[in-house]
Amino acid sequence: MSTFAFFIVFIAAGSAYAQKVPVTVYYESLCPDSIKFYTNQLYPAWNSSLKSFMDLQLVPFGKSNYTHMGDNYTFTCHHGEKECVGNKVQACALKLIPATPDMDLQVKYINCLMAMAKSSVDMYPTKSCAEEVKLGGDVLEKIESCATTNEGNDYLAALGDKTMKFQNPLISVPTVVVDHYDAKEKDDARNDFKSVLCAHIKDGKPAECGKSGSSVAMYPAALLVPLLLAFSIRL
């Protein structure tokens, strides 16, 4: 491959590359503060160029608890039984919605669930949100089946284990961890998630961070200089 062709391929790859910042959100399906954070902070950031900078993990369990003996699970949730249903639906959605090319459909579906779910309403909006985000009927059937069987119990229990391994008991909901746990940053992220995320993006900050990004800027200058020199020599 010529230097020119290699350089073009390198730059093209750069346009798809972004530094991924680990973001983990521990939350609950009917928690008002979780709903506010997800719909007003996390989802708008995800629905922008900041999405390509996030390595996102959603953990819908919060301050719940569970016991497990044989095939029998018993869940108790912070906001009651209806929240256990919501947590389980979301756990199933995260497992069963295809993540292609990223988890965009999971994030959109859960945003709808968070926005539409009401503790005063018996029916969790599983079907309504599937229609809203154009989730395939076969996937909806799998989610609904999962949420009423031990498949969903297993998924939700795994999220509970992940939550308790992180912090037991969980101190606040939602708890937002950007890159690493920091008590002050956790509180800041609940109110201004974009700023906290942007502070962790070291190279090629996107326009949402108040600075125009560049695909070339995402790579250290030390890597680009030899390529630029080689390119100029071959010309």
XYZ file of C-alpha atoms in Angstrom:
235
model
C 0.000 0.000 0.000
C 1.345 3.468 -0.872
C 1.961 6.023 1.869
C -0.841 8.158 0.465
C -3.341 5.290 0.578
C -2.238 4.296 4.068
C -2.639 7.872 5.272
C -6.170 8.087 3.864
C -7.133 4.801 5.529
C -5.621 6.001 8.802
C -7.607 9.255 8.743
C -10.799 7.422 7.767
C -10.359 5.098 10.719
C -9.850 8.143 12.917
C -13.291 9.474 12.042
C -14.815 6.346 13.615
C -12.491 6.348 16.624
C -13.205 8.033 19.914
C -11.785 7.688 23.382
C -14.295 5.581 25.342
C -14.946 6.733 28.891
C -16.480 4.054 31.161
C -19.883 5.226 32.421
C -21.904 3.050 34.808
C -25.329 4.095 36.076
C -26.845 2.326 39.097
C -30.527 3.267 39.175
C -34.143 2.155 39.671
C -36.997 1.968 37.186
C -39.511 4.010 39.233
C -37.157 6.255 41.218
C -38.031 9.921 40.469
C -34.368 10.965 40.669
C -33.367 8.102 38.350
C -36.051 9.105 35.865
C -34.958 12.736 36.000
C -31.297 11.850 35.462
C -31.917 9.369 32.661
C -34.342 11.502 30.664
C -32.813 14.952 31.285
C -29.081 14.202 31.540
C -28.002 10.795 30.225
C -30.280 10.426 27.221
C -29.685 13.913 25.740
C -25.928 13.291 26.036
C -26.303 9.868 24.434
C -28.428 11.369 21.672
C -25.505 13.572 20.581
C -21.928 13.073 19.416
C -21.021 12.320 23.045
C -22.431 8.831 22.509
C -19.259 7.756 20.702
C -17.220 8.693 23.796
C -19.244 6.542 26.222
C -18.672 2.930 27.215
C -22.058 2.742 28.912
C -23.342 0.179 31.402
C -26.879 0.415 32.793
C -27.645 -1.347 36.080
C -31.378 -1.134 36.965
C -31.376 -2.504 40.521
C -30.565 0.291 42.968
C -31.523 -0.289 46.606
C -33.389 -3.499 45.882
C -32.675 -6.842 47.527
C -33.288 -10.452 46.628
C -33.153 -13.965 48.050
C -32.618 -17.083 45.980
C -33.247 -20.680 46.969
C -33.347 -23.314 44.263
C -35.570 -21.987 41.477
C -37.304 -19.494 43.764
C -36.410 -15.807 43.759
C -37.897 -13.137 45.990
C -37.184 -9.504 45.096
C -37.970 -6.503 47.267
C -37.619 -3.112 45.606
C -37.152 0.418 46.882
C -40.408 1.663 45.341
C -42.456 -1.484 45.695
C -43.470 -4.465 43.604
C -44.183 -2.394 40.480
C -40.559 -1.277 40.480
C -39.429 -4.907 40.622
C -41.438 -5.472 37.440
C -39.818 -2.449 35.789
C -36.316 -3.439 36.881
C -36.841 -6.932 35.495
C -38.223 -5.681 32.170
C -35.189 -3.434 31.786
C -32.799 -6.233 32.759
C -34.369 -8.397 30.040
C -34.280 -5.562 27.506
C -30.577 -5.011 28.103
C -29.923 -8.701 27.452
C -32.297 -9.365 24.573
C -32.362 -6.257 22.383
C -29.653 -6.675 19.721
C -26.756 -4.282 20.291
C -25.993 -3.472 16.663
C -23.922 -1.490 15.967
C -24.044 -0.219 19.570
C -26.586 -0.240 22.392
C -28.561 2.626 20.875
C -31.874 0.757 20.752
C -31.544 -0.413 24.371
C -30.876 3.163 25.516
C -33.814 4.544 23.511
C -36.199 1.857 24.706
C -35.263 2.342 28.348
C -35.531 6.124 27.962
C -39.126 5.621 26.836
C -39.800 3.250 29.737
C -38.385 5.738 32.223
C -40.354 8.634 30.752
C -43.684 6.791 30.520
C -43.665 4.600 33.640
C -45.856 5.785 36.512
C -46.008 4.188 39.956
C -49.753 4.894 40.004
C -50.389 2.800 36.873
C -50.519 -0.994 37.051
C -49.374 -1.649 33.483
C -45.654 -1.122 32.833
C -45.271 0.496 29.343
C -43.360 -2.427 27.808
C -45.526 -2.641 24.705
C -46.161 1.106 24.277
C -42.430 1.832 24.257
C -41.749 -1.045 21.855
C -44.121 0.662 19.436
C -42.577 4.078 20.159
C -39.014 3.015 19.274
C -40.081 0.502 16.590
C -38.796 -2.518 18.471
C -39.526 -5.714 16.578
C -42.484 -7.773 17.779
C -40.348 -10.887 18.166
C -37.978 -9.016 20.500
C -40.912 -7.653 22.523
C -42.271 -11.180 22.931
C -38.888 -12.353 24.203
C -38.701 -9.471 26.696
C -42.225 -10.085 27.986
C -41.558 -13.820 28.354
C -38.214 -13.158 30.036
C -39.738 -10.732 32.553
C -42.213 -13.368 33.787
C -39.823 -16.315 34.084
C -36.627 -17.252 35.859
C -34.691 -15.971 32.860
C -35.549 -12.442 33.982
C -34.940 -13.364 37.621
C -31.437 -14.535 36.723
C -30.689 -11.338 34.783
C -31.973 -9.076 37.560
C -30.149 -11.031 40.258
C -26.899 -10.633 38.282
C -27.461 -6.870 38.240
C -28.083 -7.018 41.981
C -24.794 -8.834 42.474
C -23.033 -6.220 40.368
C -24.607 -3.421 42.420
C -23.739 -4.984 45.763
C -20.192 -5.719 44.639
C -19.839 -2.025 43.839
C -21.452 -0.740 47.053
C -23.507 -2.577 49.661
C -25.827 -1.021 50.489
C -25.988 1.463 47.628
C -25.882 4.909 49.232
C -27.801 6.954 46.682
C -29.916 6.430 43.593
C -28.977 7.070 40.927
C -25.262 6.600 41.422
C -23.316 7.684 38.344
C -19.739 6.490 37.957
C -17.713 8.177 35.225
C -14.366 6.406 34.705
C -13.932 5.774 38.439
C -15.978 6.332 41.583
C -15.690 9.775 43.123
C -18.276 10.858 45.712
C -18.303 14.521 44.690
C -18.238 13.772 40.985
C -21.125 11.344 41.467
C -23.265 14.215 42.766
C -22.074 16.591 40.053
C -22.925 14.048 37.360
C -26.532 13.819 38.507
C -26.999 17.521 37.765
C -24.565 18.126 34.893
C -23.573 14.809 33.385
C -22.241 16.359 30.185
C -19.640 18.468 32.001
C -18.407 15.546 34.074
C -18.117 13.317 31.002
C -16.341 16.039 29.036
C -13.802 16.461 31.836
C -12.776 12.837 31.271
C -12.386 13.154 27.493
C -8.730 13.956 26.963
C -8.408 14.168 23.171
C -10.689 15.308 20.396
C -13.384 16.825 22.577
C -16.640 17.145 20.597
C -18.559 20.374 20.105
C -20.892 19.475 23.003
C -17.930 20.004 25.320
C -17.575 23.609 24.166
C -14.722 22.859 21.799
C -14.960 21.680 18.203
C -13.719 18.128 17.854
C -11.640 16.731 15.041
C -11.090 13.173 13.931
C -7.384 13.871 13.528
C -7.153 15.415 16.997
C -8.309 12.134 18.503
C -4.853 10.717 17.831
C -1.686 11.883 19.600
C 0.399 14.252 17.477
C 3.386 11.945 17.903
C 1.619 9.348 15.768
C 0.585 11.775 13.055
C 3.897 13.549 12.495
C 5.777 10.549 11.000
C 2.866 9.838 8.680
C 2.666 13.454 7.531
C 6.425 13.514 6.889
C 6.313 10.271 4.935
C 3.348 11.520 2.951
C 5.145 14.773 2.021
C 8.319 12.881 1.022
C 6.444 10.526 -1.293
C 4.753 13.501 -2.975
